[in-house]
Every structure is written in C-alpha cells, then in structure tokens.
Coordinates of C-alpha atoms and ligand atoms in Angstrom, one line a residue:
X564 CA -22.1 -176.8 101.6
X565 CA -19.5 -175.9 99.2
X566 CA -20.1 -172.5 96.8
X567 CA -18.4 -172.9 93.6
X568 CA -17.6 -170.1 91.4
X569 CA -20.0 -169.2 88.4
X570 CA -17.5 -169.2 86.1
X571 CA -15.8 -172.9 86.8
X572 CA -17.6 -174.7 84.2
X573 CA -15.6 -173.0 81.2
X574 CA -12.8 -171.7 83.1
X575 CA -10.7 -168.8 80.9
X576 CA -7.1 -168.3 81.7
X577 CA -5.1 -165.5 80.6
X578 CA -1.4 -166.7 80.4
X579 CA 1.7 -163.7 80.3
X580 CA 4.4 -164.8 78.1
X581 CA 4.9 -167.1 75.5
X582 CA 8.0 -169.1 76.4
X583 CA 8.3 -172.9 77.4
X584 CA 6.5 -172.0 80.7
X585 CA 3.8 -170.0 79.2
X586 CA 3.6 -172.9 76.6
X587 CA 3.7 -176.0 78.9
X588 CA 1.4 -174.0 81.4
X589 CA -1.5 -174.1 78.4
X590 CA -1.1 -177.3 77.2
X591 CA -1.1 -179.0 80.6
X592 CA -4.3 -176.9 81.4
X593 CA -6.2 -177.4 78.1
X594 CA -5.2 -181.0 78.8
X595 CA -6.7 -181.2 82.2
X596 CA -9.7 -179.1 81.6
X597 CA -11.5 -179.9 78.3
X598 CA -14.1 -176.8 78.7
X599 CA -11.2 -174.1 79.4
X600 CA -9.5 -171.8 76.8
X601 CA -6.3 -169.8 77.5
X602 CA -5.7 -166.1 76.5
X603 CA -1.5 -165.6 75.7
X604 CA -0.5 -162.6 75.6
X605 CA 3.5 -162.1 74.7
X606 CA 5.2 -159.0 74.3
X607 CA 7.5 -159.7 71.1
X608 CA 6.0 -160.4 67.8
X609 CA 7.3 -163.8 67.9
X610 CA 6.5 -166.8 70.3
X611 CA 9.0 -169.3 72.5
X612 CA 10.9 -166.9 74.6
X613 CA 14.8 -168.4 75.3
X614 CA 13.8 -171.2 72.9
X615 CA 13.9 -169.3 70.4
X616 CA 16.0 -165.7 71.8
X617 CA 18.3 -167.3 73.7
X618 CA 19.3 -170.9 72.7
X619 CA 22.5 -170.8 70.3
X620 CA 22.3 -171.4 67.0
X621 CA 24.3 -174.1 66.4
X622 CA 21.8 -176.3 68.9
X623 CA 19.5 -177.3 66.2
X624 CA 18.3 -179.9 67.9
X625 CA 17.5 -177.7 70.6
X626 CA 16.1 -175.1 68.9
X627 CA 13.3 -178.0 67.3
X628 CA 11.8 -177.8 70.7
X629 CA 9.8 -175.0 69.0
X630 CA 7.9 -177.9 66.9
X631 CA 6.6 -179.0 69.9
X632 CA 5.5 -175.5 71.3
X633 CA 4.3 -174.7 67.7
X634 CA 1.9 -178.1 68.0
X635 CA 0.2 -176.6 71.1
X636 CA -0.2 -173.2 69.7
X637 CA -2.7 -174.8 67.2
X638 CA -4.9 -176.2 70.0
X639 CA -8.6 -173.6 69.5
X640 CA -8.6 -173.1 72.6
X641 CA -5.6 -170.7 72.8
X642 CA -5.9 -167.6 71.2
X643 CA -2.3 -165.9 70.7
X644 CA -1.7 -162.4 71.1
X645 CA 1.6 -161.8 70.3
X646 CA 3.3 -157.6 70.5
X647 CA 1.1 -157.2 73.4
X648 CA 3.6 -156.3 77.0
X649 CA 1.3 -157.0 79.5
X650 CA 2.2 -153.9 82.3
X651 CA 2.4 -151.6 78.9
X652 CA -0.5 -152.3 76.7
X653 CA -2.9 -154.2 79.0
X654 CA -2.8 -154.4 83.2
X655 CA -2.4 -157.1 85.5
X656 CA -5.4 -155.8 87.0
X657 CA -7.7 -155.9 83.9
X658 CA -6.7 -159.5 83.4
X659 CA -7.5 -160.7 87.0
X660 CA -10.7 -158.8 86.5
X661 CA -11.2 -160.6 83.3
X662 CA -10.1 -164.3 83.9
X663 CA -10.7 -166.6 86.2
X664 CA -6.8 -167.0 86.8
X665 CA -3.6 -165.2 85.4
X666 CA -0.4 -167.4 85.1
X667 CA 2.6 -165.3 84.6
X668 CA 5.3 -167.0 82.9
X669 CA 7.3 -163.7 81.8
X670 CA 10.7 -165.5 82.2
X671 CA 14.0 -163.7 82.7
X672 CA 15.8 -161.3 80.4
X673 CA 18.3 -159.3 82.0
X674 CA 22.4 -160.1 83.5
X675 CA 22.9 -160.4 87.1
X676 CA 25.2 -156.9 88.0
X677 CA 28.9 -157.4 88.7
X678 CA 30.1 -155.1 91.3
X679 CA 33.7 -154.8 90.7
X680 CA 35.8 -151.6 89.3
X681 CA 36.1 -150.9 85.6
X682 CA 32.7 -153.2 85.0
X683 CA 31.5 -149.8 82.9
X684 CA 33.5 -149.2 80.8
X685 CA 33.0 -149.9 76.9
X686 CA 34.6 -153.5 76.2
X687 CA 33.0 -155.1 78.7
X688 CA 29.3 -156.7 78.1
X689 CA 26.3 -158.7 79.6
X690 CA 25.7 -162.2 78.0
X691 CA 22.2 -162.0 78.0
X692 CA 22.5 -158.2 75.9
X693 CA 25.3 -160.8 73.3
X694 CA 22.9 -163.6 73.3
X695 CA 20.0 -161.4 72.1
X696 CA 21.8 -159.5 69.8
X697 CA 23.0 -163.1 67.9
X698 CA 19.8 -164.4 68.5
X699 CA 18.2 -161.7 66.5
X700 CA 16.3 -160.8 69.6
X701 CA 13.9 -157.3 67.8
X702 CA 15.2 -155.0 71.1
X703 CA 18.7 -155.8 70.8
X704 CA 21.1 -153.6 68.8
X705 CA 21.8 -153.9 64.8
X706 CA 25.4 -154.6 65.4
X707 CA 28.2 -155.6 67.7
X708 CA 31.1 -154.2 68.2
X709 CA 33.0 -157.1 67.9
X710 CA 36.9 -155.5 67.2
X711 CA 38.7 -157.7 69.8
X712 CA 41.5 -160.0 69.5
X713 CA 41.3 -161.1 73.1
X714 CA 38.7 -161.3 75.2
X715 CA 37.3 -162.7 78.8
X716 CA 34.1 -164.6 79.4
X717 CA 33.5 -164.7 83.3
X718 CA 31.4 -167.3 84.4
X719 CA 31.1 -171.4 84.4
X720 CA 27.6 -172.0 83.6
X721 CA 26.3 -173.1 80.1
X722 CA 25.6 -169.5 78.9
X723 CA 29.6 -168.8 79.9
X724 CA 30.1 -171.8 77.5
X725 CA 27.4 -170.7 74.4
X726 CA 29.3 -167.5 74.6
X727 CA 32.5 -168.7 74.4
X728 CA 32.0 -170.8 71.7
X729 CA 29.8 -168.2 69.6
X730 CA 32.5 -166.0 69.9
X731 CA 35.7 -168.4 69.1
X732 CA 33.3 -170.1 66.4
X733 CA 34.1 -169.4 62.7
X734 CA 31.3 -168.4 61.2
X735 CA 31.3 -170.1 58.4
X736 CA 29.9 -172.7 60.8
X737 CA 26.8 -171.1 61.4
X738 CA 25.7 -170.4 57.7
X739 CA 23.4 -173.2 57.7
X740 CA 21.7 -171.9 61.0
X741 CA 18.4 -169.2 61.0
X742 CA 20.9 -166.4 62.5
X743 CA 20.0 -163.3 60.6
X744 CA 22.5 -162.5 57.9
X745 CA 23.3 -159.3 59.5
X746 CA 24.6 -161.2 62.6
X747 CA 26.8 -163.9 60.6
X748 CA 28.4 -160.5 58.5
X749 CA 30.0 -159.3 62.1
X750 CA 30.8 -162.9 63.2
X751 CA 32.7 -163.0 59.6
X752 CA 34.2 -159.9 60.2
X753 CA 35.4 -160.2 64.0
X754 CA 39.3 -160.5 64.8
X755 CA 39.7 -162.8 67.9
X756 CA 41.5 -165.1 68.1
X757 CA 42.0 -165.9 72.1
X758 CA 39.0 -166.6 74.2
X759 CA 39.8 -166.5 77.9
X760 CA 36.8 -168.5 80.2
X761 CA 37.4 -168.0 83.2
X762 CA 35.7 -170.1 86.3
X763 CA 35.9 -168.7 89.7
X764 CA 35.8 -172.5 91.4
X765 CA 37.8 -175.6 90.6
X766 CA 36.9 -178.0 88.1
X767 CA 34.6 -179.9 90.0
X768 CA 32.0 -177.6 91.0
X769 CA 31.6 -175.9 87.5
X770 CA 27.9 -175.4 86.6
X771 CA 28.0 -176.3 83.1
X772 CA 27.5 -179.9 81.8
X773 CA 29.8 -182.5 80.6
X774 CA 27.9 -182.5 76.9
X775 CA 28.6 -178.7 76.3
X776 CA 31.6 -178.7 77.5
X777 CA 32.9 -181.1 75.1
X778 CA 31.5 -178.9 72.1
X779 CA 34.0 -176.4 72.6
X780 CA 36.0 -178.8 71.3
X781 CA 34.4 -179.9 68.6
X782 CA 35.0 -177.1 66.3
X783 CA 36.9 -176.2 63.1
X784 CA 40.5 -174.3 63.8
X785 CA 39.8 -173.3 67.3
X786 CA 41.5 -175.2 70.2
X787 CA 41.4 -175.8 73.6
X788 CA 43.9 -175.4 75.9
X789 CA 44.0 -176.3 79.9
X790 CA 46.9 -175.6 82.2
X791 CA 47.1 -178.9 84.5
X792 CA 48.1 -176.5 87.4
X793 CA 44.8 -175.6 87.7
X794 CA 43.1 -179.2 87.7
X795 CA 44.9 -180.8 90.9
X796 CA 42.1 -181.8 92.9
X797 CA 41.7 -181.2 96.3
X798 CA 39.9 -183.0 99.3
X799 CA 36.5 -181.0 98.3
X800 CA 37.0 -182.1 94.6
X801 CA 37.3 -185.1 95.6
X802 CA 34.3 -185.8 97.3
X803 CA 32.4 -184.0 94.1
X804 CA 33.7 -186.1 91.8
X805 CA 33.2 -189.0 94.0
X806 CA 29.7 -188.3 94.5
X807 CA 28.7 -187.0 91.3
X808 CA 29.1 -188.7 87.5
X809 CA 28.7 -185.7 85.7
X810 CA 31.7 -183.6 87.5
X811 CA 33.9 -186.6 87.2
X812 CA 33.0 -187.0 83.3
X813 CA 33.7 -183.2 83.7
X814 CA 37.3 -183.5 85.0
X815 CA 38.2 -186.2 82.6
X816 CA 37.4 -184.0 80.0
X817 CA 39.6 -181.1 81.0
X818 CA 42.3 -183.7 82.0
X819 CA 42.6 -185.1 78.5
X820 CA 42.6 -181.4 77.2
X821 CA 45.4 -180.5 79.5
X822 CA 47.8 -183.5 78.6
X823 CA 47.5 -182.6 74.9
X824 CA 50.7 -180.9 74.2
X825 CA 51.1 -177.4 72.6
X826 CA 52.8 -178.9 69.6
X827 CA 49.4 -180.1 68.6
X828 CA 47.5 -177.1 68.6
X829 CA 48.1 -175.2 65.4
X830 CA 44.6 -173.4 65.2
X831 CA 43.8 -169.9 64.4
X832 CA 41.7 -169.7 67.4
X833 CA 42.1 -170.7 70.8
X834 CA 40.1 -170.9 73.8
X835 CA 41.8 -170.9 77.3
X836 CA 40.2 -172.4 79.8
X837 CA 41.0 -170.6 83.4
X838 CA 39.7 -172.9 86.4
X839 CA 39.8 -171.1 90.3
X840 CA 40.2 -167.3 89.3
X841 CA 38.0 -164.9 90.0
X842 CA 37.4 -161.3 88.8
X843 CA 38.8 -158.4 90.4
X844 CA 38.8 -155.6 88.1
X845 CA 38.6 -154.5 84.8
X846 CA 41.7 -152.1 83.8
X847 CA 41.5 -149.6 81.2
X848 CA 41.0 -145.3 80.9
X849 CA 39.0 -145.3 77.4
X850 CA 38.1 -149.3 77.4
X851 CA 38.8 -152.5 78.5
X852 CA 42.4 -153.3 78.2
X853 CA 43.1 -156.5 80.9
X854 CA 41.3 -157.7 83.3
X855 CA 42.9 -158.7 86.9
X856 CA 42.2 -161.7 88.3
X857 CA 42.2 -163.4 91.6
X858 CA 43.6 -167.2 92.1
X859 CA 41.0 -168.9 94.5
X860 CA 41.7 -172.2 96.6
X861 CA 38.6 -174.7 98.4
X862 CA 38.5 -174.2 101.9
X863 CA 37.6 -177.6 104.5
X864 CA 34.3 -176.8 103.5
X865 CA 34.9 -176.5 99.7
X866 CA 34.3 -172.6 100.2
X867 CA 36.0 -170.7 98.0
X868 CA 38.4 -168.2 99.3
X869 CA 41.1 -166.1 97.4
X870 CA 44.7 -166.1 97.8
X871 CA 45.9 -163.0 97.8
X872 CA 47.7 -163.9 94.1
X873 CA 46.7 -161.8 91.2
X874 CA 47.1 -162.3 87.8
X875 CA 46.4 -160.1 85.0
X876 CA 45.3 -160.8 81.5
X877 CA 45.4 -158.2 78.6
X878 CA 42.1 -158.3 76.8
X879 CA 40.2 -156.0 74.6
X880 CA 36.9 -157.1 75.9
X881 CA 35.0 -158.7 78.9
X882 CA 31.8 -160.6 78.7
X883 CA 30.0 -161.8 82.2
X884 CA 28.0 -164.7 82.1
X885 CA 27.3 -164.7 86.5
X886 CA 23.5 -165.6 85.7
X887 CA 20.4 -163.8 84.2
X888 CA 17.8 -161.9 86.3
X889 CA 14.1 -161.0 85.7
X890 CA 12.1 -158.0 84.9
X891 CA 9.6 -157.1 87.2
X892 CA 6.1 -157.2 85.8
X893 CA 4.2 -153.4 86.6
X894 CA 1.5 -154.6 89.2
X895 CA 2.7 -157.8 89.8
X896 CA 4.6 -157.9 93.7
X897 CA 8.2 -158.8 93.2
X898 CA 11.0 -160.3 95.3
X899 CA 14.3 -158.0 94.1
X900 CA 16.7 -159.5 96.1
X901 CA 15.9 -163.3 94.7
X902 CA 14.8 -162.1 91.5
X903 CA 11.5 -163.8 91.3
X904 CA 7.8 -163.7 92.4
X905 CA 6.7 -164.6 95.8
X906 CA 4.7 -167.5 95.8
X907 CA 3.5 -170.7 97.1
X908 CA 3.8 -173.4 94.6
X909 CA 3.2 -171.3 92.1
X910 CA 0.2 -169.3 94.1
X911 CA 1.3 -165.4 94.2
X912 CA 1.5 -164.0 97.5
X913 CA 1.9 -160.0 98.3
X914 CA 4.5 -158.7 100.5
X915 CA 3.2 -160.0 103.6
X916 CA 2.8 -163.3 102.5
X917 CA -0.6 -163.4 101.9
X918 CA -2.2 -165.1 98.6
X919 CA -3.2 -162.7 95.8
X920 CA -6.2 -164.1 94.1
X921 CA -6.7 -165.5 91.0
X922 CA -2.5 -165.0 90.4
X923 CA -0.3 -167.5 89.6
X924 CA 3.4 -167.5 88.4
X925 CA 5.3 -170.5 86.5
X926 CA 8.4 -171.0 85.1
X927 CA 12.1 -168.7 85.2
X928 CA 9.7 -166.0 87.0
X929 CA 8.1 -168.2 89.4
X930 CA 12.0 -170.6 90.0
X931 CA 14.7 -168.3 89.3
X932 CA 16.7 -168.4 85.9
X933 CA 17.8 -172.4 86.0
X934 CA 17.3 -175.4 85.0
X935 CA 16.4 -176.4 81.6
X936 CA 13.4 -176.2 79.4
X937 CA 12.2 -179.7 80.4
X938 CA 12.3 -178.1 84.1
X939 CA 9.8 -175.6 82.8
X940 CA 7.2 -178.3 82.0
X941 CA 6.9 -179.9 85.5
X942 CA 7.1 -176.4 87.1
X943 CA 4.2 -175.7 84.9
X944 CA 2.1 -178.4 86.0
X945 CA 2.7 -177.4 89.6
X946 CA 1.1 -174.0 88.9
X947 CA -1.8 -175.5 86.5
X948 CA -2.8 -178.0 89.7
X949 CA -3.4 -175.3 92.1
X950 CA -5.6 -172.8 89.3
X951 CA -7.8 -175.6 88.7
X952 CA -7.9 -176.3 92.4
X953 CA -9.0 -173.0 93.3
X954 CA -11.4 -172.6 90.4
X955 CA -13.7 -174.3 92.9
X956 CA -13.1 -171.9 95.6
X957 CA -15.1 -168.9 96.8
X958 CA -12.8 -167.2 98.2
X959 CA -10.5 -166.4 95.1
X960 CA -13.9 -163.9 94.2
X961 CA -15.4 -163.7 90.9
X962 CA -13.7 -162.3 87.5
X963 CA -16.7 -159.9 85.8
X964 CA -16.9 -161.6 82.1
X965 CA -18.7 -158.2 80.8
X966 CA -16.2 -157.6 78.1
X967 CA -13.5 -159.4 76.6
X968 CA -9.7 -157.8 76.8
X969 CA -9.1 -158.5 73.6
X970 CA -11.4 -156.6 71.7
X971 CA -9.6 -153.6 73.2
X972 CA -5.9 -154.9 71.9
X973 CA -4.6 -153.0 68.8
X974 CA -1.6 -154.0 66.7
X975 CA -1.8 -157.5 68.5
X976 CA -0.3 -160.5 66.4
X977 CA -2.6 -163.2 66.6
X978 CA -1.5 -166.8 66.0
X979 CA -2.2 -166.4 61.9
X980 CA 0.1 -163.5 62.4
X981 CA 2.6 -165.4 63.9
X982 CA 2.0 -167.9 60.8
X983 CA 3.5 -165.1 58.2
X984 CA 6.2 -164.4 60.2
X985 CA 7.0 -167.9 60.2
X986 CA 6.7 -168.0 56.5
X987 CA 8.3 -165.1 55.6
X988 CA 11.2 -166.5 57.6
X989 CA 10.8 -170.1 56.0
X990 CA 11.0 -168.1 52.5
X991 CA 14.6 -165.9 53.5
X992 CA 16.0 -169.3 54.6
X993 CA 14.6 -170.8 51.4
X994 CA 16.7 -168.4 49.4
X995 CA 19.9 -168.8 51.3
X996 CA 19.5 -172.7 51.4
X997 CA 18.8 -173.4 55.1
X998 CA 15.5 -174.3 57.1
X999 CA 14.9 -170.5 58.3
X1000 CA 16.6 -167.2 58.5
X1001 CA 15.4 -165.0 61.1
X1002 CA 14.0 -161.8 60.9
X1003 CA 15.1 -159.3 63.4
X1004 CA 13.8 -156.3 63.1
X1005 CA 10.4 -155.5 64.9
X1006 CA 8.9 -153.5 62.3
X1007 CA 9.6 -155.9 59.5
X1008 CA 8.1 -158.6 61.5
X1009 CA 4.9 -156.5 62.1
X1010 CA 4.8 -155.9 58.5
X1011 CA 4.2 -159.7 57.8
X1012 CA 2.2 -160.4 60.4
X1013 CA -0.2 -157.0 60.6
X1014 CA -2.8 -156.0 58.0
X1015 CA -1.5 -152.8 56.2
X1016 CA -2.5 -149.8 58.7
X1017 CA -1.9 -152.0 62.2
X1018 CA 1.8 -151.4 62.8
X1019 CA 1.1 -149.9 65.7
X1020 CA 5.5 -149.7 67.4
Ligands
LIG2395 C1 21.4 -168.1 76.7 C2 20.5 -169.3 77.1 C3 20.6 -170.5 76.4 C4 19.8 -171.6 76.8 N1 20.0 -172.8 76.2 C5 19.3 -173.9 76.6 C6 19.4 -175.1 75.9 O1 20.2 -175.3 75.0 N2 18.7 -176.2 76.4 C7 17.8 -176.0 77.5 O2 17.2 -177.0 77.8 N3 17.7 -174.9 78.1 C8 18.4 -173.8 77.7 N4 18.2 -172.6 78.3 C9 17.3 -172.5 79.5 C10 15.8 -172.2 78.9 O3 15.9 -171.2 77.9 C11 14.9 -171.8 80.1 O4 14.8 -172.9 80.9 C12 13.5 -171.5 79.6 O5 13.5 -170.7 78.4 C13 12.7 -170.7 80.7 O6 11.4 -170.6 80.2 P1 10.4 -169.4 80.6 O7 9.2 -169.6 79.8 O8 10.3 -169.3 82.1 O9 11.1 -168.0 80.2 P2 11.4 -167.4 78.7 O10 11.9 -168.4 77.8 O11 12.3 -166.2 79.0 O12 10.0 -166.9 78.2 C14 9.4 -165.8 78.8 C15 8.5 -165.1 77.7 O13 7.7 -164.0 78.4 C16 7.8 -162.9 77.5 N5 7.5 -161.7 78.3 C17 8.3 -161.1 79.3 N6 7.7 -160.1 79.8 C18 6.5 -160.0 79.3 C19 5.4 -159.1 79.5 N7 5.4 -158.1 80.4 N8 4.3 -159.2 78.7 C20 4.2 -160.3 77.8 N9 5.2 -161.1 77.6 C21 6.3 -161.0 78.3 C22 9.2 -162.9 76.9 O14 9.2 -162.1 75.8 C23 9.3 -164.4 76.6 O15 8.8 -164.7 75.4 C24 19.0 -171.5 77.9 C25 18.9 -170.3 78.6 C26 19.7 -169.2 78.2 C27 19.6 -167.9 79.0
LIG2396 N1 23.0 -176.0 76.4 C1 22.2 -175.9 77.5 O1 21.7 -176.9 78.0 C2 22.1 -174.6 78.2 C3 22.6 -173.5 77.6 C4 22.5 -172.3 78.3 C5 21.8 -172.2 79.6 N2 21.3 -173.4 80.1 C6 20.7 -173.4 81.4 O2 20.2 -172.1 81.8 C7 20.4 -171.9 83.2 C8 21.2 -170.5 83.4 O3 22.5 -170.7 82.9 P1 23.7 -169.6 83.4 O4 24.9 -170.1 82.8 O5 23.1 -168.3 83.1 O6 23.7 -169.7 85.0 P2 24.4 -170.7 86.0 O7 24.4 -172.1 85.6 O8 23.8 -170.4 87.3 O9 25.9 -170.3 86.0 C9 26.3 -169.0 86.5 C10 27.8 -169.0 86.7 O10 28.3 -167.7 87.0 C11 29.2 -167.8 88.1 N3 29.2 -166.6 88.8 C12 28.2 -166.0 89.6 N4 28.6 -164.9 90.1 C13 29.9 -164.7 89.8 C14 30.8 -163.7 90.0 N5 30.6 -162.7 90.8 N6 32.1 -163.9 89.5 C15 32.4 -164.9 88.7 N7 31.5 -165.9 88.4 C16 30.3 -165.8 89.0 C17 28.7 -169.0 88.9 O11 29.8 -169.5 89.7 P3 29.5 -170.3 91.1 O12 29.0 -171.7 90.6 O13 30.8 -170.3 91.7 O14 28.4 -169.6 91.8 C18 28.3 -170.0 87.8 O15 29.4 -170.7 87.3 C19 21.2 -173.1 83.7 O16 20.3 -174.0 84.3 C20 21.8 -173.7 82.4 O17 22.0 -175.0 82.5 C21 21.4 -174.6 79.4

C-alpha cells in the first residue's frame, strides 16, 4: 500500500525569487493544484527579476511581460514577500522544514570572469554591473562613469548587443522609457561617439538574433559600419548558413551594412562592428587606453583558432558581455564550474548525486543563463511536475507545519507593498509624461512600500 504524506491535500510551496521562473513556477502550480498556496520570497523590493533589471529599456514590448507576471501575482494563493534574501534573512533549511517543497528560481546576476591581462584596470566593466546600473537595479551604483569617446564591447550575444546600443544610443531616445532620471542625465552627458563590438567568431556563428541585430540600426545619428573583409564566408559558414535561417538572415544583414559606402554615413555616432577577433589584452598604466585583439580563422571543424595577427584598438573603455553567472544560494549545493544547481529535471541532488528532499530548482539557476523568458515557462513546468509528483511520496519526509515563516519576517514587502511602489512609480512617470519612471534607490522604495517604522536596510 502506498503512504502518502499528511500534508498533500493542501500542499504549501515556498518559491526563492521572483523572476519569470519564480513566476511561471507559481502559476503553473496554482494551476495544477487548486488546494495549494505558494510562499515567494524575493530579495529586492521589487518583483520580475531580468524582466524588469535587466531587459533594456527601449524593449517596451518586452518589458510588458511584467503585465502578465503582475496578473499572477494577484492569484490569493501567493503571498509575496518581497526585501526578503533567502540565505540572509531566512534559511534554506527553515523553508524545507516549513513547506512541503522549495523551488529555487534565484536566477543569475553576476559576469562570467575574463582572464586576460589588463582586465582590472578602471575602464574596463561587466555588462551585467552596466545593465543594472541603467536598469535602476537598487545594488548598483548612483552613477557611471561614462567619460569615453571610444569604447569596446566584447562579446556576440544579445546582452553584447543591448549594450552596445545603450551606449551608442542618444538619449533623448529613451526619455519616454521608465529609466530613472538620474540614469538618462549620464546617458545625456556621455561623450562617445565610436562603439567597437567585437565577436570572437565569424558571422555565422554569432549568438545574437537577426531581430536585434537589426535594431542597432534603427537608431537616430548613430551608424553602422561593417568591413566586408571580415564577412567572406568559409566552408564552416557555409554549412551554418545553409542549415540555419536565422544565421543566413544574419549574414544578409551584415552584408547590406558592409556595401553601404562611407560617403553615406554622416552620423555623430558610430558603431563598428568587428567579426573573428578576439581579446588579448587590455593596455593601459592608470586605465584602459586600447585594447589588443587577435584575428581568428574556422578550422575544418569550424573551431576557432587565432592567427597569430594582432590588431590594436585605442579605446578609453572595455565592456565584456562573455555571458552571466549565478550566485550561489547559502545552503543550497552548487555546481561552480557550470554555474548552476545539480539536479535532475529540476530535482536537487547533493554532491554525490543523490536527491535532496523536498528541493527543487527552475529557471537561469536550475539551466544556466540562456534562453529567453518564454524558456523559463516550460523549464518551470518541468520542475512543478516532479513537486507535485513527489508530494505523494514518503520518502521526501514530512515538513513540521508548527509555525508559519512568515510571522518571523520583518521589513518584508508584501504584495500591497509592492502595489505602492508601483504607484509611486506610475505617479513620477505621470509627471514626466511616460507610463513609469523607476525608482532606484532601495530605501525610497521601502519608504512606499513599508509602514513608517519597518525600514529595516
Ligand atoms: C541583460 C539581459 C537582457 C535580457 N533581455 C531579454 C529580452 O529582451 N527578451 C527575453 O525574452 N529575454 C531576455 N533576457 C533573458 C531573461 O531575462 C531570462 O531568460 C530570465 O530573466 C531568467 O529568469 P529567472 O527567473 O531564472 O532569473 P531572474 O530573472 O534573474 O530572476 C531571479 C530572481 O531571484 C531573485 N533572487 C536572487 N537571489 C535571491 C535570494 N537569495 N533570495 C531571494 N530572491 C533572490 C533575484 O533578485 C531575481 O528577482 C535578458 C537577459 C539579460 C541578462
Ligand atoms: N533581446 C533579447 O531577446 C535578449 C537580450 C539579452 C539577452 N537575451 C538572452 O539572454 C541569454 C544570455 O545572453 P548573453 O549575451 O549574456 O549570452 P550568450 O548568448 O551566451 O553570448 C555570450 C557571447 O560571449 C562570447 N564569449 C564568451 N566567452 C568569450 C571570451 N572569452 N571572449 C570573447 N567572447 C566570449 C560568446 O562567444 P562564442 O559564441 O564564441 O562562445 C558569445 O558570443 C541569451 O539566451 C540571450 O538570447 C535576450
């Protein structure tokens, strides 16, 4: 005969992190269980993670993904603890005693390292420490020293190509976004005017997508220029472009950039697009002043190897955009080398392999930082499956329901908490004539969303 668990007929689920994954993860859940609620604890005082801290600004449409994400947070059955790091102010270890399954959908926030000489010095920067700072992320810095004429962006993935553009962008262009005012001062103030991108591969095995790529484009005084040099194909970009529609509407793109000739480009900003180079070192004694640069070829294989020929560009500032990485989560086991949580579709194991109870992961944590937010929703309902699965299971042991964790929380935003930030934001937008203006700094965000005396950090 089977046991089943006390506790399966009203299942409570504590969720870590209010991004997409966090998000999808309740939804599906509520959706598949009508008797369960979901605990979601998040550490900022906002909700949506990279929705919201990490999409660029001028993706509206994007960014309106947190309508959706908003329509779940009204379900009941989720109650929204927002300000609350779980590994700081609460323990992995009181949740799994607490619920009947922890899903950890903490995301990533950190850039991959680049190990390559000069990669310290001031000048050169982390996309993911940019992105939060024009984001309005509450943990980034006030301002950005944005003083450079020239500068690199390393990398050919879509963050490589939000960067670039948020840096060669005018910002006059973004006054109708929610970036803070603060952020659109700097951007209004910032000299550059040449914006280096530089992909280490040719231009069929770029990461980014063909939609993005023509954005860069698409903007007021800035162009683009290609050296058709760098786009002769060889047999491996070939094949890629044979195979696949999105690298061939890729090449196209950079083809018609590179026969457009320099006669036509008469804008106050540019943005060079560098295909098969790779980074060798930044140069500099006080900062960043160039940055030396590796010409790469495909092998047989479409390996890339170097050539030996170096180049050498004279930039004030460097920004890498090689990938993001996660935090590890205090008490939660954590695979450094790949960057993510062991697991077993979505079931966490320990260092020997072996499952971990009542533990779950979903989303950038669980996969690695890719894919996009839609990615995030199936991911989650992968996890959801296999918690409601083992709900029915012995085995996973009991969670003690004596008292509930959130009596314990102080300074916790709750989801009517959330609500005054959001209308406190709606308001500063109101005043400036756009939709929302963000606001950035923790405390301020506490103060709307805390009663007087509950500003706890
Ligand atoms: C710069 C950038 C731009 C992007 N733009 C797009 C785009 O335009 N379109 C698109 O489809 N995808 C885009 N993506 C990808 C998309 O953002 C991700 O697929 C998605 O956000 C991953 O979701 P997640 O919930 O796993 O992680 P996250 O979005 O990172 O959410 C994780 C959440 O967990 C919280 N958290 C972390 N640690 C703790 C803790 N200890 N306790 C409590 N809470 C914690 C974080 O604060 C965060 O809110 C972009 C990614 C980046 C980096
Ligand atoms: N608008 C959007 O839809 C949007 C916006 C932002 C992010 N996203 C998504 O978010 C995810 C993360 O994006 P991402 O750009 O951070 O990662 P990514 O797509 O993995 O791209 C990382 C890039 O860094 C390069 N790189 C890695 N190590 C390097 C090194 N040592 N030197 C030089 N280049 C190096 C990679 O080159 P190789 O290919 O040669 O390894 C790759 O081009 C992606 O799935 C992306 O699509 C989407």
């Amino acid at each position: 005969m089977t046991r089943t668990r006390m506790n399966v007929a009203e299942p409570r689920v504590a969720i870590v992190g209010a991004g997409p994954a966090g998000i999808y993860a309740a939804d599906i859940l509520l959706g598949l269980s009508p008797t369960a609620t979901v605990d979601l604890f998040e550490k900022l005082p906002a909700p949506y993670g990279l929705v919201r801290y990490g999409v660029a600004p001028d993706h509206p449409r994007i960014r309106k993904i947190t309508d959706a994400l908003h329509e779940v947070l009204t379900n009941p059955r989720i109650r929204l603890r927002c300000n609350v790091e779980v590994g700081a102010d609460i323990g992995i270890a009181e949740l799994r005693a607490a619920y009947d399954g922890v899903i950890v959908a903490t995301g990533a926030d950190l850039d991959v390292p680049l190990d390559i000489p000069g990669i310290d010095l001031p000048g050169s920067f982390g996309a993911a420490d940019f992105v939060a700072w024009y984001d309005g992320h509450p943990d980034a810095p006030r301002s950005w020293p944005l003083t450079a004429e020239s500068v690199a962006v390393l990398g050919a993935g879509n963050v490589a190509l939000d960067v670039t553009r948020i840096l060669a962008k005018h910002a006059a262009a973004l006054a109708h976004t929610d970036t803070p005012d603060i952020v659109l001062e700097q951007l209004a103030a910032s000299p550059v005017r040449d914006v280096h991108l530089f992909a280490r591969r040719g231009p069929a095995d770029v990461r980014f997508s063909a939609l993005e790529l023509r954005e860069l484009a698409d903007q007021h005084d800035v162009d683009v220029i290609v050296d058709p040099d760098e786009l002769v194909l060889d047999a491996h970009a070939e094949r890629m472009i044979e195979q696949f529609s999105q690298r061939r509407i890729i090449v196209r793109t950079l083809t018609e950039w590179a026969s457009r000739t320099p006669s036509t480009k008469t804008a106050s900003r540019r943005i060079h697009l560098h295909l098969r180079q790779r980074p060798v070192r930044l140069l500099g004694t006080a900062a960043v002043t160039a940055i030396e640069m590796e010409r790469t070829a495909s092998d047989e294989l479409g390996r890339m190897v170097g050539t030996g020929e170096m180049l050498r560009y004279d930039v004030a500032a460097v920004y890498r955009a090689i990938g993001y990485r996660s935090t590890p989560v205090p008490g939660m086991p954590f695979d450094a080398e790949r960057g993510v949580v062991p697991h077993v579709e979505g079931r966490v194991t320990d260092a020997d392999g072996a499952r971990i109870p009542r533990l779950y992961a979903t989303g950038w944590i669980k996969r690695g930082p890719v894919g996009l937010i839609g990615s995030t929703k199936s991911d989650a309902a992968q996890t959801v499956r296999h918690v409601l699965d083992d709900l029915g299971d012995l085995a996973e042991g009991p969670a003690q329901r004596a008292a509930d964790p959130l009596d314990a929380l102080a300074g916790a935003v709750d989801f009517a908490g959330w609500l005054r930030i959001d209308d406190a934001e709606r308001r500063a937008g109101a005043e400036r004539g756009r939709e929302r203006t963000k606001l950035v700094a923790r405390d301020e965000m506490l103060g709307h969303a805390l009663p007087i005396g509950e500003v706890v950090r």
